Tab-separated table of N, CA, C and O in Angstrom:
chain	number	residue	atom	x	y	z
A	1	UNK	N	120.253	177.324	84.549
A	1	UNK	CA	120.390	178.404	83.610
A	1	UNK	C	119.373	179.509	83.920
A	1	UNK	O	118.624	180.128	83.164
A	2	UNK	N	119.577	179.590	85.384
A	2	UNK	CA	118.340	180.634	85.615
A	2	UNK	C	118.661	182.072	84.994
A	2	UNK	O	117.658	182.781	84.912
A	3	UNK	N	119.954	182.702	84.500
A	3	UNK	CA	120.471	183.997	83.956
A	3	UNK	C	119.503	183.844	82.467
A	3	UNK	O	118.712	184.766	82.269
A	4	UNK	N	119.547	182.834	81.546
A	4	UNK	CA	118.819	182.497	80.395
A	4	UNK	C	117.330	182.718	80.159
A	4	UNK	O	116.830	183.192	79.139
A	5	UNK	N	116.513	182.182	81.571
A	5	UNK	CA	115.365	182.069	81.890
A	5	UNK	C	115.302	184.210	81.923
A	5	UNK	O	114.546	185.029	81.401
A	6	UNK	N	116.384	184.308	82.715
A	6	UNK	CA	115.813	185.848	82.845
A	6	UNK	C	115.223	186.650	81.751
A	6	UNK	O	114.115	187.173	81.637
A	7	UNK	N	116.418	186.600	80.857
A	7	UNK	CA	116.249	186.836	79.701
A	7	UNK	C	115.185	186.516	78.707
A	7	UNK	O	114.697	187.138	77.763
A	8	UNK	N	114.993	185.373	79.217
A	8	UNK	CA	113.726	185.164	77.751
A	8	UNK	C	112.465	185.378	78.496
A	8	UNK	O	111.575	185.187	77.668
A	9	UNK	N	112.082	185.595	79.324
A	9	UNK	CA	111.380	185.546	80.159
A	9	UNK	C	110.428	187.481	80.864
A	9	UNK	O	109.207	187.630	80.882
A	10	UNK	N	111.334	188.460	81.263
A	10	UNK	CA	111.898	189.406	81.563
A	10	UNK	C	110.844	189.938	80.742
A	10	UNK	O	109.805	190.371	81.240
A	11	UNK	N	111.118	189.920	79.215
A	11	UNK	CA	110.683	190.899	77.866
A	11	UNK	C	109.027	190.339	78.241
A	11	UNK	O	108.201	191.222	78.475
A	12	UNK	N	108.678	189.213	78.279
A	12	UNK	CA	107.551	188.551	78.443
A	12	UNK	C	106.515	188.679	78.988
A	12	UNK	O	105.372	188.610	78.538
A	13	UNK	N	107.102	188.983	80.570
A	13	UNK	CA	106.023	189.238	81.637
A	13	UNK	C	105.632	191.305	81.430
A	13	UNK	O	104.484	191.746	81.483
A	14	UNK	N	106.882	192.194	81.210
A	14	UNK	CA	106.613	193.208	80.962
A	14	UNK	C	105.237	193.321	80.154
A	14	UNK	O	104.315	193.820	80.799
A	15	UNK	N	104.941	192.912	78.763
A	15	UNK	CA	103.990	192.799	78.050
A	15	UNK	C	102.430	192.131	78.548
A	15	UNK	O	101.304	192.538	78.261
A	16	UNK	N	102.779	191.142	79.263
A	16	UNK	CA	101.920	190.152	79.887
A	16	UNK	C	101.564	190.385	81.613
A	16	UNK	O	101.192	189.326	82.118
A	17	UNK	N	101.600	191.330	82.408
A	17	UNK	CA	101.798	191.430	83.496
A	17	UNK	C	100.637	190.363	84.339
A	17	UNK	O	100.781	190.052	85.522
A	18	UNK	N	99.912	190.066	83.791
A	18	UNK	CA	98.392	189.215	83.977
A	18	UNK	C	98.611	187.801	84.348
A	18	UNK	O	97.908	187.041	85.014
A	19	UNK	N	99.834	187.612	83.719
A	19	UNK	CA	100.233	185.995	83.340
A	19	UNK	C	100.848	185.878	85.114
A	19	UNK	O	102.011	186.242	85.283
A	20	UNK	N	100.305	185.536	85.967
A	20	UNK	CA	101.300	184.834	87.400
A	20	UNK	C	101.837	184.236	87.503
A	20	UNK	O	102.520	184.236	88.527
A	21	UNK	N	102.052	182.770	86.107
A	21	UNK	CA	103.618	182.002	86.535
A	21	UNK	C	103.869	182.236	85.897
A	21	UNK	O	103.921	181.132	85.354
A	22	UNK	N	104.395	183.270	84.761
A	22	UNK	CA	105.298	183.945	84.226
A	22	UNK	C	106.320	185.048	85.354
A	22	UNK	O	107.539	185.137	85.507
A	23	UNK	N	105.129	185.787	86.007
A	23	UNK	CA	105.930	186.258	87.004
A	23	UNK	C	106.412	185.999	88.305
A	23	UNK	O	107.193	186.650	88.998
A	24	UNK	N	105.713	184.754	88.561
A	24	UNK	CA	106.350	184.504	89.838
A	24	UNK	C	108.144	182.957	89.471
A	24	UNK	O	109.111	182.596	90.141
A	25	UNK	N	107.590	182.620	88.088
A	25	UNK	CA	108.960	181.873	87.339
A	25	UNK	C	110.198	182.657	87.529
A	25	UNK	O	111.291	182.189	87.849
A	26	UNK	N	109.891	184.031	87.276
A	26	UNK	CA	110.792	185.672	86.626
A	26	UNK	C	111.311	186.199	88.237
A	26	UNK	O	112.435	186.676	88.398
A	27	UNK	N	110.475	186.062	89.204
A	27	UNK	CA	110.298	186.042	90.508
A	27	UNK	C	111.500	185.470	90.723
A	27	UNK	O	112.517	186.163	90.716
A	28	UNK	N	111.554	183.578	91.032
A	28	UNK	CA	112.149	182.840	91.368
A	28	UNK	C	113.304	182.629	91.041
A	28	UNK	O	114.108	182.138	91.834
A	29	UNK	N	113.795	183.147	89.101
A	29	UNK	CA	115.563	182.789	88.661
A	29	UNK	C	115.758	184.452	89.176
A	29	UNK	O	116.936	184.799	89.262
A	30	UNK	N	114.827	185.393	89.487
A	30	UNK	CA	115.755	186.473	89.984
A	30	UNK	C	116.478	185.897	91.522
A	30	UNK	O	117.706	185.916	91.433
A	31	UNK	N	116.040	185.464	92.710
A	31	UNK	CA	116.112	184.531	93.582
A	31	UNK	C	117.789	183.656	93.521
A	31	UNK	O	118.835	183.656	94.171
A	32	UNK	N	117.259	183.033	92.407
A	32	UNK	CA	118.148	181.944	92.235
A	32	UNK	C	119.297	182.375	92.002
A	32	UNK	O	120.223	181.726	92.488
A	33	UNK	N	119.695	183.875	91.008
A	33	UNK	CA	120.746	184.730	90.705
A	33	UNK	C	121.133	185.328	91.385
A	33	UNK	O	122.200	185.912	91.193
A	34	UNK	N	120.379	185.454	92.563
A	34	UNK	CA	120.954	186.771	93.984
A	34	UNK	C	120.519	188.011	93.545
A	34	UNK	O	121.045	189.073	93.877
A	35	UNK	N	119.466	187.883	92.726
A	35	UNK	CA	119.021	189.373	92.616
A	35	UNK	C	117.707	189.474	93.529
A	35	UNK	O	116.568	189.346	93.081
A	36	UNK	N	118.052	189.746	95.002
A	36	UNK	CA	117.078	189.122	95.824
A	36	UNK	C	115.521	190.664	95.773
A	36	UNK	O	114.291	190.639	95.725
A	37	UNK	N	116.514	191.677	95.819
A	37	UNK	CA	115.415	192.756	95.729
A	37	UNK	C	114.718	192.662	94.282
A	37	UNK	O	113.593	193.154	94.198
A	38	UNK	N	115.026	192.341	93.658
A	38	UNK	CA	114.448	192.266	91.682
A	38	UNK	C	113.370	191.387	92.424
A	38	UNK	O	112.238	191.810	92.657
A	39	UNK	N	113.785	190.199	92.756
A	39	UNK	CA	112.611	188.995	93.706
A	39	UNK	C	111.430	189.024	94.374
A	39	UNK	O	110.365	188.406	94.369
A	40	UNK	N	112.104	190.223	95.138
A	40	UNK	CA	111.009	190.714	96.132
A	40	UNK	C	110.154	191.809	95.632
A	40	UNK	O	109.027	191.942	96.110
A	41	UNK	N	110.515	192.472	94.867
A	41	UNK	CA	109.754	193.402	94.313
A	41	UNK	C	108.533	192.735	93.028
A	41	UNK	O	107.495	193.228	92.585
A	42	UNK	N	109.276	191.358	92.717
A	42	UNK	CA	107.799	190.989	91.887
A	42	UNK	C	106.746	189.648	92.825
A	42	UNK	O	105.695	189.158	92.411
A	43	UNK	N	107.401	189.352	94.040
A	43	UNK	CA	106.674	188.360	94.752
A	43	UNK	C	105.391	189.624	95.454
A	43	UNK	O	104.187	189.404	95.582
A	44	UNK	N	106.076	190.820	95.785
A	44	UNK	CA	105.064	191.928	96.367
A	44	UNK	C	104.107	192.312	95.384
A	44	UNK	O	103.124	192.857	95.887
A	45	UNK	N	104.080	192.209	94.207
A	45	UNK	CA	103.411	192.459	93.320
A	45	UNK	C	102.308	190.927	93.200
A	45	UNK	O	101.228	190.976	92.610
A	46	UNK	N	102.683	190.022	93.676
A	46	UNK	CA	101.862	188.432	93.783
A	46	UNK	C	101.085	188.472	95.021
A	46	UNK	O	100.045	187.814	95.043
A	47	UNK	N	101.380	189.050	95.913
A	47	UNK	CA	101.120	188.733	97.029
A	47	UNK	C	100.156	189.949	97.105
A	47	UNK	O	98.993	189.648	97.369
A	48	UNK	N	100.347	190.890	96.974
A	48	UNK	CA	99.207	192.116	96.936
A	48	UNK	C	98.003	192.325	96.720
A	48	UNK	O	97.279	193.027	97.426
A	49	UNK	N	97.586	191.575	95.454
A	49	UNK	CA	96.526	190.919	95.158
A	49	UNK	C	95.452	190.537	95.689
A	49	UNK	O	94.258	190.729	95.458
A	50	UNK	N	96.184	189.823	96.625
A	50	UNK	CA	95.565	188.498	97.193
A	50	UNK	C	94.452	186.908	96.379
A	50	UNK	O	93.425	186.347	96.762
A	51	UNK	N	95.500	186.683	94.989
A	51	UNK	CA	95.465	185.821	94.106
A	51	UNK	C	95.786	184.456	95.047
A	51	UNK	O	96.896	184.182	95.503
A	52	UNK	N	94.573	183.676	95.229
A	52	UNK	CA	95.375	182.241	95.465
A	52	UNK	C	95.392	181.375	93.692
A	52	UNK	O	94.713	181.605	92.691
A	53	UNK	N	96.116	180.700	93.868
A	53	UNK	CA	97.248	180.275	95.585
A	53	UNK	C	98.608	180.961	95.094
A	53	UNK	O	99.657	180.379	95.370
A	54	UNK	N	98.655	182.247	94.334
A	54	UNK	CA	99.890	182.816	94.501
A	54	UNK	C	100.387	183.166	95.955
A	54	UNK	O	101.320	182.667	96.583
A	55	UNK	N	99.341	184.346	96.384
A	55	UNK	CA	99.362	184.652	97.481
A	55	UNK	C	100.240	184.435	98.558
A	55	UNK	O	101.220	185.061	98.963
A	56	UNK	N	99.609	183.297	98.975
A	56	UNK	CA	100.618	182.924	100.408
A	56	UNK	C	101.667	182.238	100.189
A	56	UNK	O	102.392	182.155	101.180
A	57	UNK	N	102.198	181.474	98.858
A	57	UNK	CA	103.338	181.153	98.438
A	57	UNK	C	104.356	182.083	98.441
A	57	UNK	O	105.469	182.121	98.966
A	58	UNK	N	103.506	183.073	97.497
A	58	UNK	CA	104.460	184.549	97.035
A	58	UNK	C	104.718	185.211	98.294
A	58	UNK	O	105.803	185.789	98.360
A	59	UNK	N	103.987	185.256	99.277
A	59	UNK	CA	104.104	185.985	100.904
A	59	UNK	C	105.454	185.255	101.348
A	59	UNK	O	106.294	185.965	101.901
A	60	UNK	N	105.791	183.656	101.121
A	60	UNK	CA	106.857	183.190	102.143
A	60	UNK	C	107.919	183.465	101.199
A	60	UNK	O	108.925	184.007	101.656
A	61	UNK	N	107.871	183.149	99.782
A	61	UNK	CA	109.202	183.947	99.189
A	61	UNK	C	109.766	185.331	99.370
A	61	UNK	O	110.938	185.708	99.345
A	62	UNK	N	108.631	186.002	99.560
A	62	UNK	CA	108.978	187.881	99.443
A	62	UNK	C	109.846	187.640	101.025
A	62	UNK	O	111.042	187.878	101.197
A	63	UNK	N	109.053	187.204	101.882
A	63	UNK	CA	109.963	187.317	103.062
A	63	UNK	C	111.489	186.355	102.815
A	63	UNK	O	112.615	186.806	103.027
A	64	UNK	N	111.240	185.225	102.419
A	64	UNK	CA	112.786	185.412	102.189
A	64	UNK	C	113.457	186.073	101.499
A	64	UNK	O	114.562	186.431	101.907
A	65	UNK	N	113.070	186.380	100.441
A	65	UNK	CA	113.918	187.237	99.502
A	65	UNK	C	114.437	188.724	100.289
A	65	UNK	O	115.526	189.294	100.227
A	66	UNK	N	113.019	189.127	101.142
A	66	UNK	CA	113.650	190.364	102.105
A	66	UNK	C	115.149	189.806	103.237
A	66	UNK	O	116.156	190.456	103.516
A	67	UNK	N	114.771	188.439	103.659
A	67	UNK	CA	115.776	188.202	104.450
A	67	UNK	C	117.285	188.542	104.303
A	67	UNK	O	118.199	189.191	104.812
A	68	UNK	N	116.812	187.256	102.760
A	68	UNK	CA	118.190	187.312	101.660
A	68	UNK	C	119.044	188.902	101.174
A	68	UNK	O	120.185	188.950	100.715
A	69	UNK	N	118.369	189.792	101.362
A	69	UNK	CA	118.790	191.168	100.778
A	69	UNK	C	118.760	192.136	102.123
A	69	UNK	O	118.598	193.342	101.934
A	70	UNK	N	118.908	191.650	103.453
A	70	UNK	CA	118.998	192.470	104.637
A	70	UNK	C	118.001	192.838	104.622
A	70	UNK	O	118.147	193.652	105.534
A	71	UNK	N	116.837	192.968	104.289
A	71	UNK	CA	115.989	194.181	103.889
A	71	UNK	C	115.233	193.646	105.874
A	71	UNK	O	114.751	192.595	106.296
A	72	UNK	N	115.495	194.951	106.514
A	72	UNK	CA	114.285	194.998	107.422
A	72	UNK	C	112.593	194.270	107.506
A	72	UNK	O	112.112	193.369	108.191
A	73	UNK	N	112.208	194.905	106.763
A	73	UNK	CA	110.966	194.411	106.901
A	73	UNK	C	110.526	192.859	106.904
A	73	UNK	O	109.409	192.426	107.189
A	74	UNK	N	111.782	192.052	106.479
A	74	UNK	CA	111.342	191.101	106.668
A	74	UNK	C	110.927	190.188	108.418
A	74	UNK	O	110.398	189.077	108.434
A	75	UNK	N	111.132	190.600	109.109
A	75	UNK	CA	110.799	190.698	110.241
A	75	UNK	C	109.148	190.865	110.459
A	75	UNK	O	108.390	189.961	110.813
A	76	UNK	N	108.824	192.085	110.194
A	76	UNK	CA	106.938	191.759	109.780
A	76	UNK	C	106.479	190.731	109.279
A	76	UNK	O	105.561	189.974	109.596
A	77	UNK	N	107.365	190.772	108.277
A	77	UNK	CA	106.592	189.681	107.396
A	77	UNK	C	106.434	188.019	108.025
A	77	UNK	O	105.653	187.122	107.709
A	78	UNK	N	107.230	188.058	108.757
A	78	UNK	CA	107.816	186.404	109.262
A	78	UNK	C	106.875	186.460	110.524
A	78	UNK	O	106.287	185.469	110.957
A	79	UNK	N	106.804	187.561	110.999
A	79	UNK	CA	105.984	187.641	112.469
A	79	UNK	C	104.323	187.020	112.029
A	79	UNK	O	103.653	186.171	112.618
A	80	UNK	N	103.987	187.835	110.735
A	80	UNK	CA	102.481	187.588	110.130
A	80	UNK	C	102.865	185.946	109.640
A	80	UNK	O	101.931	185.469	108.996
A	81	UNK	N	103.578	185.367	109.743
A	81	UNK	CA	103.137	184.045	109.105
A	81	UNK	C	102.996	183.301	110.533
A	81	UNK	O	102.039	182.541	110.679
A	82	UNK	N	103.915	183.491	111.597
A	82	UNK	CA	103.693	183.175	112.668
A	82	UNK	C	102.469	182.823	113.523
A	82	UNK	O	102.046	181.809	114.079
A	83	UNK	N	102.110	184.016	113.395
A	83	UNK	CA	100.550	184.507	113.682
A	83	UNK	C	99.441	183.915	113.285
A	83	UNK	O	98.450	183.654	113.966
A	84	UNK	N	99.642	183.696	112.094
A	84	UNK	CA	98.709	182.585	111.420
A	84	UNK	C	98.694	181.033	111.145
A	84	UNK	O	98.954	180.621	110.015
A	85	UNK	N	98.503	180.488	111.798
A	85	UNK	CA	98.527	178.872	112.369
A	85	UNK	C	97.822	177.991	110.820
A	85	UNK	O	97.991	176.841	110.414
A	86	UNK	N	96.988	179.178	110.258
A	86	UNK	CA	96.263	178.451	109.129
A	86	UNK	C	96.756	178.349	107.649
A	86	UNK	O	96.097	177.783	106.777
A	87	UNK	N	98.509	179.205	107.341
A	87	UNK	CA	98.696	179.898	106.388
A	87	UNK	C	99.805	178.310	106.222
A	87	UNK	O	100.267	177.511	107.036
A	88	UNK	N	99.863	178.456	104.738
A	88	UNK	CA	100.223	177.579	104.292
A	88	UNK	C	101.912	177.309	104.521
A	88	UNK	O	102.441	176.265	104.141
A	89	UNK	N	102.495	178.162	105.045
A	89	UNK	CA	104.251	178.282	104.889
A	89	UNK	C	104.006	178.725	106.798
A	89	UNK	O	104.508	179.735	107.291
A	90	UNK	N	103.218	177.797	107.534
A	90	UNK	CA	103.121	178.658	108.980
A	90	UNK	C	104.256	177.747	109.482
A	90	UNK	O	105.129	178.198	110.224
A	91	UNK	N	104.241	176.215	108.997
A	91	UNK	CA	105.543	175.523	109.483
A	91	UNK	C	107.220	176.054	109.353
A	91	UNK	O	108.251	176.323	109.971
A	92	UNK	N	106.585	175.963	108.073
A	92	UNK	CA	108.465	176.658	107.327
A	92	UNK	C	108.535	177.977	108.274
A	92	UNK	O	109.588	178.281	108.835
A	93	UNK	N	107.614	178.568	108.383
A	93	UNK	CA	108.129	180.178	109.209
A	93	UNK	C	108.246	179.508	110.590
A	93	UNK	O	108.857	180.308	111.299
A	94	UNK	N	108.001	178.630	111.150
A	94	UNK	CA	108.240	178.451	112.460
A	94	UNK	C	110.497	177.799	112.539
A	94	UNK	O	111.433	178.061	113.295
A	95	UNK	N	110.303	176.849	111.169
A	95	UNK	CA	111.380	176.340	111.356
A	95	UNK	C	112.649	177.470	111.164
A	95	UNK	O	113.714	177.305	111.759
A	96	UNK	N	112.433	178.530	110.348
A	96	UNK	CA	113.395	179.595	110.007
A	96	UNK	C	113.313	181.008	111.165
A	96	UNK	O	114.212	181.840	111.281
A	97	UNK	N	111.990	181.005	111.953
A	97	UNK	CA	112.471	181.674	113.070
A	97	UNK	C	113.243	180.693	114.192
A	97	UNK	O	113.556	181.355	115.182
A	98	UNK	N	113.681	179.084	114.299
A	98	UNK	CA	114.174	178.415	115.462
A	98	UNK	C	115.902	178.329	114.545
A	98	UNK	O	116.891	178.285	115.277
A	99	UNK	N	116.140	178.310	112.877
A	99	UNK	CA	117.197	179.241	112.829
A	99	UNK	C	118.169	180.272	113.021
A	99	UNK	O	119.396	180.287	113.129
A	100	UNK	N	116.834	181.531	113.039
A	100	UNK	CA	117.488	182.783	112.819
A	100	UNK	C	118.117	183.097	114.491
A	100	UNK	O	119.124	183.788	114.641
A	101	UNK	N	117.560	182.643	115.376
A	101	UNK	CA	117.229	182.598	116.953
A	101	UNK	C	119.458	182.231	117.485
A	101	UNK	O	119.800	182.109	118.661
């Protein structure tokens, strides 16, 4: 019932912008609904920060969510997880560039 979650949820974080699993929850049923840019636009807002352990979580969602929505840039983004041998999603980015390939 992630459409439900939006909803009750949505009004919440607007007021609360402070709260991070409010928004990265709000993040994830946008995701789950195919509202992949709504997704990415609040994982960039997690990841910007540089809040752990939002951070590098919120870094491997935004890049998928860019994937998920064509969006170009996700290509940077997947290259920087690459790059970093120490980052927590460096496996998962290895297994979704021997995908995309």
């Amino acid at each position: 019932q992630w459409n439900k979650a939006i909803q009750i949820i949505a009004p919440v974080t607007s007021e609360k912008q402070d709260n991070y699993d409010l928004q990265e929850l709000l993040a994830h049923a946008y995701f789950r609904v195919g509202q992949y840019e709504k997704a990415a636009e609040i994982f960039q807002t997690l990841v910007t920060p540089n809040i752990p352990p939002y951070a590098e979580r919120c870094q491997w969602y935004l890049t998928l969510a860019l994937l998920a929505s064509d969006n170009p840039q996700f290509e940077s983004l997947l290259e920087a997880l690459l790059n970093d041998s120490e980052h927590d999603y460096h496996l998962q980015a290895l297994e979704l560039q021997s995908k995309l390939r």
